[in-house]
Amino acid sequence: MALRTISAKSAAALDQELMSTGAFSIDQLMELAGLSVSQALFKLQPLSKGKRVLVACGPGNNGGDGLVAARHLFHYGYQPTIYYPKQSKNELYQRLSTQVRDLKIPFTEDFHQALSSTDHIIDAIFGFSFSGEVREPFPSVIEALRDTKIPILAVDAPSSWNIESGPPSSGPGAGFMPEALISLTAPKPLVKWFKGRHFVGGRFLSPAIADKYGLDVPKYEGLDQVLEVGVEGDGEGKL
Amino acid sequence: MALRTISAKSAAALDQELMSTGAFSIDQLMELAGLSVSQALFKLQPLSKGKRVLVACGPGNNGGDGLVAARHLFHYGYQPTIYYPKQSKNELYQRLSTQVRDLKIPFTEDFHQALSSTDHIIDAIFGFSFSGEVREPFPSVIEALRDTKIPILAVDAPSSWNIESGPPSSGPGAGFMPEALISLTAPKPLVKWFKGRHFVGGRFLSPAIADKYGLDVPKYEGLDQVLEVGVEGDGEGKL
């Protein structure tokens, strides 16, 4: 299935529209986003493949999605560990952190040690608002993600990738290709360069908003909050 | 499966605790509650049994759960219609209403007419904070729910039932027995008198909170946000 993509700028405008005239709160949208991330992980890496999930959270909304996903994964029976080195003062992220702490989900400060004792990884470091350079402490984290053999699910973007132009040609993310990607609401242009399993999540997109932004409403099945849209990488920028 | 029950007073305290020390927002909790209601309806009444769902919403949180459920049901492929005669000025309910209006889900003012053209019904009129009498315009609505043959899923309580002591012996709800009930977070004492299919929803209860309130964490399966806990009504107040 080919889904149309949305630029970083339009994705930001769409979020703003959902939260203004659309009357959604960020709490709602992040709950549904994180829920879809947790469902994609479950479908990719069922409990039979191991219970331990390392969730790497960045300082912004991508990290918030990671915190919500970690909470849902706990309720599915996984054992999440959270790496969240740049914890924001943002009130929502603080509340999402409290919610996972109340489940006794551990936070780690040592990413490299945590990497040695996990079965799966969620890369929720940078999302569609990322641009520019990877700041400390993330360069060595992204290098480790690039080099590990443990399967990674990236949220909206492999962290350090340019949203429009894809993989960086230099820096810690050069050569970083996660096993799987979940695009929230709609794929970003970077999917053209992505090779791996590809999911889409965010089953709240109205037909009217999809029309306005030139997007497809994915054909989700049953009660699923995610849809696997195929294996990307069949070449030449074809989605 | 027998799940321990929670009194109306304790359920209110639990909600307060989730939203204070638990750091959940009401937006999050209502999103997850409404999502579980939508999943129970889907499991009870798959699309093959008809797409039309009449969602009867009361003025409080039970009605809010109904609005969220209607939105998710739309995304599953149902055709919801909402009856919401006492629309609150509450900012959250107004936002939830906007979200369903943006999907072009119709609101009806004529419950009895709407009842003649639906396949399923959700009773989201009164929840665990109900006590006392049924005020206008709801008495005739509850009589119609009592008398219809169309399957009804009640949210947390068959509307007009006393939360602790169950079915009323007189008034519009005397003899009202919906086909199914979804208990949110934990069953209320009224389930002792309920005869029908029984679901529980709210897959966010932490082990610590469950312990504190003397509740069970239901054994949800897979990605489900609901669990069918059996057919109630095997008699003598046995749950």
Coordinates of C-alpha atoms in Angstrom, one line a residue:
Chain A
M1 CA 0.0 0.0 0.0
A2 CA 1.3 3.4 -0.9
L3 CA 0.4 6.2 1.5
R4 CA 1.0 9.8 0.7
T5 CA 3.6 11.6 2.8
I6 CA 3.4 14.8 4.8
S7 CA 6.3 17.3 5.2
A8 CA 7.5 18.3 8.6
K9 CA 6.0 21.7 8.2
S10 CA 2.6 20.3 7.2
A11 CA 2.7 17.8 10.0
A12 CA 3.3 20.6 12.5
A13 CA 0.4 22.5 11.0
L14 CA -1.8 19.4 11.1
D15 CA -1.0 18.9 14.8
Q16 CA -1.8 22.6 15.5
E17 CA -5.1 22.3 13.7
L18 CA -6.1 19.1 15.6
M19 CA -5.4 21.0 18.8
S20 CA -7.2 24.2 17.9
T21 CA -10.2 23.8 15.7
G22 CA -10.1 20.0 16.0
A23 CA -10.5 20.4 19.8
F24 CA -8.1 17.5 20.7
S25 CA -5.9 18.0 23.7
I26 CA -2.3 17.0 23.4
D27 CA -3.0 14.5 26.2
Q28 CA -5.4 12.7 24.0
L29 CA -3.2 12.8 20.9
M30 CA -0.2 11.6 22.7
E31 CA -2.2 8.8 24.4
L32 CA -3.3 7.6 21.0
A33 CA 0.1 8.0 19.5
G34 CA 1.9 6.1 22.3
L35 CA -0.8 3.4 22.2
S36 CA -0.2 2.9 18.5
V37 CA 3.6 2.6 19.1
S38 CA 3.0 0.0 21.8
Q39 CA 0.8 -2.0 19.4
A40 CA 3.4 -1.9 16.6
L41 CA 6.0 -3.2 19.0
F42 CA 3.7 -6.0 20.1
K43 CA 3.1 -7.0 16.5
L44 CA 6.7 -6.9 15.6
Q45 CA 8.1 -8.4 18.8
P46 CA 5.5 -10.5 20.5
L47 CA 6.2 -11.4 24.2
S48 CA 7.5 -14.8 23.0
K49 CA 10.5 -13.0 21.6
G50 CA 11.4 -11.6 25.0
K51 CA 9.8 -9.2 27.5
R52 CA 12.5 -6.6 27.9
V53 CA 12.1 -3.3 26.0
L54 CA 14.4 -0.4 26.2
V55 CA 12.6 2.8 25.4
A56 CA 14.9 5.7 24.5
C57 CA 13.1 9.0 24.9
G58 CA 14.2 12.3 23.6
P59 CA 13.3 15.7 25.1
G60 CA 10.2 16.5 23.1
N61 CA 6.9 15.0 21.9
N62 CA 8.7 11.9 20.4
G63 CA 9.9 11.1 23.9
G64 CA 6.4 11.7 25.3
D65 CA 5.1 9.1 22.8
G66 CA 7.8 6.7 24.1
L67 CA 6.7 7.2 27.7
V68 CA 3.0 6.4 26.8
A69 CA 4.1 3.4 24.8
A70 CA 6.2 2.1 27.8
R71 CA 3.2 2.3 30.0
H72 CA 1.0 0.3 27.6
L73 CA 3.7 -2.2 27.1
F74 CA 3.9 -2.8 30.8
H75 CA 0.2 -3.6 30.8
Y76 CA 0.7 -6.1 27.9
G77 CA 3.2 -7.9 30.0
Y78 CA 6.5 -6.5 28.8
Q79 CA 9.3 -5.2 31.1
P80 CA 10.2 -1.8 29.9
T81 CA 13.2 0.2 30.9
I82 CA 13.3 3.9 30.1
Y83 CA 16.3 6.0 29.0
Y84 CA 15.3 9.6 29.3
P85 CA 18.4 11.7 29.8
K86 CA 16.9 15.1 29.0
Q87 CA 13.8 15.3 31.1
S88 CA 11.8 18.4 30.3
K89 CA 10.0 20.7 32.8
N90 CA 7.0 20.4 30.5
E91 CA 4.0 19.5 32.7
L92 CA 2.7 16.8 30.4
Y93 CA 5.9 14.9 30.2
Q94 CA 6.4 15.1 33.9
R95 CA 2.9 13.6 34.4
L96 CA 3.7 10.8 31.9
S97 CA 6.9 10.1 33.8
T98 CA 5.0 9.8 37.1
Q99 CA 2.6 7.4 35.4
V100 CA 5.4 5.0 34.4
R101 CA 7.2 5.5 37.8
D102 CA 4.0 4.4 39.5
L103 CA 4.2 1.1 37.7
K104 CA 7.8 0.8 39.0
I105 CA 9.2 0.9 35.4
P106 CA 12.9 1.6 35.9
F107 CA 14.7 4.6 34.4
T108 CA 18.3 4.0 33.5
E109 CA 21.1 6.6 33.0
D110 CA 23.4 4.2 31.4
F111 CA 22.2 3.6 27.9
H112 CA 25.1 1.3 26.9
Q113 CA 24.6 -0.9 29.9
A114 CA 20.9 -1.1 29.3
L115 CA 21.5 -2.0 25.7
S116 CA 23.3 -5.2 26.9
S117 CA 20.2 -6.5 28.6
T118 CA 17.2 -5.9 26.4
D119 CA 15.3 -7.8 23.8
H120 CA 13.8 -4.9 21.9
I121 CA 14.4 -1.2 21.5
I122 CA 12.1 1.8 20.8
D123 CA 13.8 4.8 19.3
A124 CA 11.6 7.7 20.5
I125 CA 14.5 10.2 20.6
F126 CA 13.7 12.6 17.7
G127 CA 10.6 13.0 15.7
F128 CA 9.3 15.1 12.8
S129 CA 10.4 18.4 14.4
F130 CA 14.0 17.3 14.4
S131 CA 16.5 19.3 12.3
G132 CA 20.1 20.3 12.6
E133 CA 22.5 18.5 14.8
V134 CA 22.4 15.8 17.4
R135 CA 23.3 17.2 20.7
E136 CA 24.8 15.5 23.8
P137 CA 24.2 13.0 25.2
F138 CA 22.6 11.6 22.0
P139 CA 25.5 11.2 19.5
S140 CA 26.9 8.1 21.3
V141 CA 23.4 6.7 21.8
I142 CA 22.6 7.0 18.1
E143 CA 25.9 5.3 17.3
A144 CA 25.0 2.5 19.6
L145 CA 21.6 2.2 17.9
R146 CA 23.3 2.1 14.5
D147 CA 25.6 -0.7 15.6
T148 CA 23.4 -2.9 17.7
K149 CA 21.8 -6.2 16.4
I150 CA 18.8 -5.8 18.7
P151 CA 15.7 -5.0 16.7
I152 CA 14.7 -1.3 16.8
L153 CA 11.3 0.3 16.2
A154 CA 11.7 4.0 15.4
V155 CA 8.9 6.4 16.1
D156 CA 8.1 8.7 13.1
A157 CA 11.8 8.9 12.1
P158 CA 15.0 7.0 12.7
S159 CA 16.6 9.5 15.1
S160 CA 19.1 11.9 13.4
W161 CA 17.5 11.4 10.0
N162 CA 16.4 14.5 8.1
I163 CA 12.6 14.4 7.9
E164 CA 12.7 15.5 4.2
S165 CA 16.0 14.2 2.9
G166 CA 16.4 11.0 4.9
P167 CA 19.6 9.5 6.2
P168 CA 22.5 11.7 7.1
S169 CA 25.7 11.2 5.1
S170 CA 27.9 11.9 8.0
G171 CA 27.7 12.0 11.8
P172 CA 26.5 9.4 14.3
G173 CA 23.4 8.5 12.3
A174 CA 25.2 7.8 9.0
G175 CA 24.2 4.2 8.2
F176 CA 21.6 3.9 10.9
M177 CA 18.7 1.8 9.6
P178 CA 16.2 0.5 12.2
E179 CA 14.4 -2.8 11.6
A180 CA 11.0 -1.0 11.7
L181 CA 9.4 2.4 11.6
I182 CA 6.0 3.6 12.8
S183 CA 4.8 6.7 11.1
L184 CA 2.3 8.6 13.2
T185 CA -0.7 10.1 11.3
A186 CA 1.1 9.8 8.0
P187 CA 4.6 8.9 6.7
K188 CA 7.2 11.6 6.4
P189 CA 9.2 12.1 3.2
L190 CA 12.1 10.2 4.7
V191 CA 10.3 6.9 4.2
K192 CA 11.6 6.9 0.7
W193 CA 15.0 5.9 2.0
F194 CA 13.7 3.6 4.7
K195 CA 14.3 -0.1 4.3
G196 CA 12.4 -2.2 6.8
R197 CA 8.9 -3.0 8.1
H198 CA 6.7 0.0 8.1
F199 CA 3.6 0.7 10.2
V200 CA 1.3 3.7 10.4
G201 CA -0.6 4.7 13.5
G202 CA -3.0 7.4 14.7
R203 CA -6.5 6.1 14.0
F204 CA -8.1 9.4 14.6
L205 CA -7.5 11.2 11.3
S206 CA -10.8 12.6 10.0
P207 CA -11.7 12.3 6.3
A208 CA -11.9 16.1 6.2
I209 CA -8.4 16.7 7.6
A210 CA -7.0 13.9 5.4
D211 CA -8.5 15.7 2.4
K212 CA -7.2 19.0 3.4
Y213 CA -3.6 17.8 3.8
G214 CA -3.7 15.5 0.8
L215 CA -3.3 12.4 3.0
D216 CA -4.8 8.9 3.0
V217 CA -6.8 7.5 5.8
P218 CA -5.1 4.1 6.3
K219 CA -7.4 1.1 6.1
Y220 CA -6.9 -0.1 9.6
E221 CA -8.4 -3.5 10.5
G222 CA -10.6 -4.6 13.3
L223 CA -9.7 -2.8 16.5
D224 CA -6.1 -2.1 15.5
Q225 CA -4.6 1.3 16.2
V226 CA -1.8 0.4 13.7
L227 CA -1.5 -0.9 10.2
E228 CA 1.5 -2.5 8.6
V229 CA 1.8 -0.8 5.3
G230 CA 4.5 -3.1 3.9
V231 CA 8.2 -3.5 3.7
E232 CA 9.8 -0.3 2.3
G233 CA 12.9 -0.2 0.3
D234 CA 11.8 -1.5 -3.0
G235 CA 13.8 1.3 -4.4
E236 CA 14.0 4.6 -6.3
G237 CA 12.0 6.6 -3.9
K238 CA 8.8 4.7 -4.7
L239 CA 6.6 4.4 -1.6
Chain B
M1 CA -13.8 -15.1 36.6
A2 CA -14.9 -13.3 39.7
L3 CA -13.6 -9.7 40.1
R4 CA -13.9 -7.8 43.3
T5 CA -16.3 -4.8 43.2
I6 CA -15.8 -1.2 44.1
S7 CA -18.4 1.0 45.8
A8 CA -19.4 4.3 44.2
K9 CA -17.6 6.2 46.9
S10 CA -14.4 4.3 46.4
A11 CA -14.6 4.6 42.7
A12 CA -14.8 8.4 43.0
A13 CA -11.8 8.3 45.4
L14 CA -9.9 6.1 43.0
D15 CA -10.6 8.5 40.1
Q16 CA -9.5 11.5 42.2
E17 CA -6.3 9.6 43.2
L18 CA -5.5 8.8 39.5
M19 CA -5.9 12.5 38.6
S20 CA -3.9 13.8 41.6
T21 CA -1.0 11.7 42.7
G22 CA -1.5 9.4 39.7
A23 CA -0.9 12.3 37.4
F24 CA -3.4 11.2 34.8
S25 CA -5.5 13.9 33.1
I26 CA -9.2 13.4 32.7
D27 CA -8.6 13.6 28.9
Q28 CA -6.4 10.5 29.1
L29 CA -8.7 8.5 31.4
M30 CA -11.8 9.3 29.3
E31 CA -10.0 8.5 26.1
L32 CA -9.0 5.1 27.5
A33 CA -12.5 4.5 29.0
G34 CA -14.3 5.4 25.8
L35 CA -11.8 3.3 23.8
S36 CA -12.7 0.3 25.9
V37 CA -16.4 0.9 25.5
S38 CA -15.9 1.0 21.7
Q39 CA -14.0 -2.3 21.8
A40 CA -16.7 -4.0 23.9
L41 CA -19.3 -2.9 21.4
F42 CA -17.2 -4.3 18.5
K43 CA -16.8 -7.6 20.3
L44 CA -20.5 -7.9 21.1
Q45 CA -21.9 -6.5 17.9
P46 CA -19.4 -6.9 15.0
L47 CA -20.0 -4.8 11.9
S48 CA -21.6 -7.9 10.3
K49 CA -24.5 -7.4 12.6
G50 CA -25.2 -3.9 11.4
K51 CA -23.3 -0.6 11.4
R52 CA -25.8 1.7 13.1
V53 CA -25.1 2.5 16.7
L54 CA -27.2 4.9 18.8
V55 CA -25.1 6.3 21.6
A56 CA -27.2 7.8 24.4
C57 CA -25.1 10.2 26.4
G58 CA -25.9 11.7 29.8
P59 CA -24.8 15.0 31.2
G60 CA -21.7 13.8 33.1
N61 CA -18.6 11.6 32.6
N62 CA -20.6 8.6 31.5
G63 CA -21.8 10.7 28.6
G64 CA -18.2 11.8 27.9
D65 CA -17.2 8.1 27.7
G66 CA -20.0 7.7 25.2
L67 CA -18.8 10.6 23.0
V68 CA -15.3 9.1 22.9
A69 CA -16.7 5.6 22.1
A70 CA -18.7 7.1 19.2
R71 CA -15.6 8.6 17.7
H72 CA -13.7 5.3 17.9
L73 CA -16.7 3.4 16.5
F74 CA -16.7 5.7 13.5
H75 CA -13.1 4.8 12.8
Y76 CA -13.9 1.1 13.0
G77 CA -16.5 1.6 10.3
Y78 CA -19.8 2.0 12.3
Q79 CA -22.3 4.7 11.7
P80 CA -22.9 6.2 15.1
T81 CA -25.8 8.6 16.0
I82 CA -25.6 10.5 19.2
Y83 CA -28.4 11.5 21.5
Y84 CA -27.1 14.1 23.9
P85 CA -30.0 16.1 25.2
K86 CA -28.2 17.8 28.2
Q87 CA -25.0 19.1 26.8
S88 CA -22.9 20.5 29.5
K89 CA -20.8 23.7 29.4
N90 CA -17.9 21.6 30.6
E91 CA -14.9 22.4 28.3
L92 CA -13.9 18.7 27.9
Y93 CA -17.3 17.5 26.9
Q94 CA -17.6 20.4 24.4
R95 CA -14.3 19.4 22.9
L96 CA -15.3 15.8 22.7
S97 CA -18.5 16.9 20.9
T98 CA -16.5 18.9 18.4
Q99 CA -14.4 15.9 17.7
V100 CA -17.4 13.8 16.7
R101 CA -19.1 16.7 14.8
D102 CA -15.9 17.0 12.7
L103 CA -16.5 13.4 11.7
K104 CA -20.0 14.4 10.6
I105 CA -21.5 12.0 13.2
P106 CA -25.1 13.1 13.5
F107 CA -26.8 14.3 16.7
T108 CA -30.4 13.5 17.2
E109 CA -33.0 15.2 19.4
D110 CA -35.6 12.5 18.9
F111 CA -34.5 9.5 20.8
H112 CA -37.6 7.5 20.0
Q113 CA -37.3 8.1 16.2
A114 CA -33.6 7.2 16.4
L115 CA -34.4 4.0 18.2
S116 CA -36.4 2.9 15.2
S117 CA -33.4 3.0 12.9
T118 CA -30.4 1.6 14.8
D119 CA -28.8 -1.9 15.1
H120 CA -27.1 -1.4 18.5
I121 CA -27.4 0.9 21.5
I122 CA -24.9 2.3 24.0
D123 CA -26.4 3.4 27.3
A124 CA -23.9 6.1 28.5
I125 CA -26.6 8.1 30.3
F126 CA -25.7 7.6 34.0
G127 CA -22.6 6.1 35.6
F128 CA -21.3 5.3 39.0
S129 CA -22.0 8.8 40.4
F130 CA -25.8 8.4 39.7
S131 CA -28.1 8.5 42.7
G132 CA -31.6 9.7 43.3
E133 CA -34.1 10.3 40.6
V134 CA -34.1 10.2 36.9
R135 CA -34.7 13.7 35.6
E136 CA -36.3 14.9 32.3
P137 CA -35.9 14.1 29.5
F138 CA -34.5 10.7 30.6
P139 CA -37.5 8.9 32.1
S140 CA -39.1 8.1 28.8
V141 CA -35.7 7.3 27.3
I142 CA -35.0 4.7 30.0
E143 CA -38.5 3.3 29.5
A144 CA -37.7 2.9 25.8
L145 CA -34.4 1.3 26.6
R146 CA -36.2 -1.1 29.0
D147 CA -38.8 -2.0 26.3
T148 CA -36.7 -2.3 23.1
K149 CA -35.4 -5.5 21.6
I150 CA -32.3 -3.9 20.2
P151 CA -29.2 -5.0 22.0
I152 CA -27.9 -2.5 24.6
L153 CA -24.4 -2.1 26.0
A154 CA -24.5 -0.2 29.3
V155 CA -21.5 1.8 30.5
D156 CA -20.6 1.1 34.1
A157 CA -24.3 0.8 35.1
P158 CA -27.7 0.2 33.5
S159 CA -28.9 3.8 33.7
S160 CA -31.3 4.4 36.7
W161 CA -29.9 1.4 38.6
N162 CA -28.6 2.1 42.1
I163 CA -24.8 1.6 42.1
E164 CA -24.9 -0.3 45.4
S165 CA -28.4 -1.9 45.4
G166 CA -29.0 -2.5 41.8
P167 CA -32.2 -2.4 39.9
P168 CA -34.9 0.0 41.0
S169 CA -38.2 -1.6 42.1
S170 CA -40.2 1.3 40.6
G171 CA -39.9 4.1 38.2
P172 CA -38.8 4.0 34.5
G173 CA -35.9 1.6 35.1
A174 CA -37.8 -1.1 36.9
G175 CA -37.3 -4.2 34.9
F176 CA -34.5 -2.6 32.7
M177 CA -31.9 -5.3 31.9
P178 CA -29.5 -4.5 29.1
E179 CA -27.9 -7.3 27.1
A180 CA -24.4 -6.3 28.2
L181 CA -22.5 -4.2 30.6
I182 CA -19.0 -2.8 30.6
S183 CA -17.6 -2.0 34.0
L184 CA -14.9 0.6 33.9
T185 CA -11.8 -0.1 36.1
A186 CA -13.8 -2.5 38.3
P187 CA -17.3 -3.7 38.6
K188 CA -19.7 -1.8 40.9
P189 CA -21.8 -3.7 43.5
L190 CA -24.8 -3.6 41.1
V191 CA -23.3 -6.4 39.0
K192 CA -24.7 -8.9 41.6
W193 CA -28.1 -8.3 40.0
F194 CA -27.0 -8.0 36.4
K195 CA -27.9 -10.8 34.0
G196 CA -26.0 -10.6 30.7
R197 CA -22.6 -10.5 29.2
H198 CA -20.2 -8.6 31.3
F199 CA -17.0 -6.8 30.2
V200 CA -14.4 -4.9 32.1
G201 CA -12.3 -2.1 30.7
G202 CA -9.6 0.4 31.7
R203 CA -6.3 -1.3 31.1
F204 CA -4.3 1.3 33.1
L205 CA -4.9 0.2 36.7
S206 CA -1.5 -0.2 38.4
P207 CA -0.9 -3.1 40.7
A208 CA -0.3 -0.6 43.6
I209 CA -3.7 1.1 43.1
A210 CA -5.4 -2.2 42.7
D211 CA -3.9 -3.4 46.0
K212 CA -4.8 -0.2 47.8
Y213 CA -8.5 -0.4 46.7
G214 CA -8.7 -4.2 47.1
L215 CA -9.3 -4.7 43.4
D216 CA -8.2 -7.2 40.8
V217 CA -6.1 -6.3 37.8
P218 CA -8.1 -8.1 35.1
K219 CA -6.1 -10.5 32.9
Y220 CA -6.5 -8.7 29.6
E221 CA -5.3 -10.6 26.5
G222 CA -3.1 -9.4 23.7
L223 CA -3.7 -5.8 22.8
D224 CA -7.3 -5.8 24.1
Q225 CA -8.5 -2.9 26.2
V226 CA -11.5 -5.0 27.4
L227 CA -11.9 -8.4 28.9
E228 CA -15.1 -10.4 28.9
V229 CA -15.5 -11.7 32.4
G230 CA -18.4 -14.0 31.8
V231 CA -22.1 -14.1 31.9
E232 CA -23.5 -12.8 35.1
G233 CA -26.7 -13.8 36.8
D234 CA -25.9 -17.3 37.9
G235 CA -27.8 -16.2 41.0
E236 CA -27.9 -15.3 44.7
G237 CA -25.6 -12.4 44.5
K238 CA -22.6 -14.6 43.5
L239 CA -20.2 -12.7 41.3

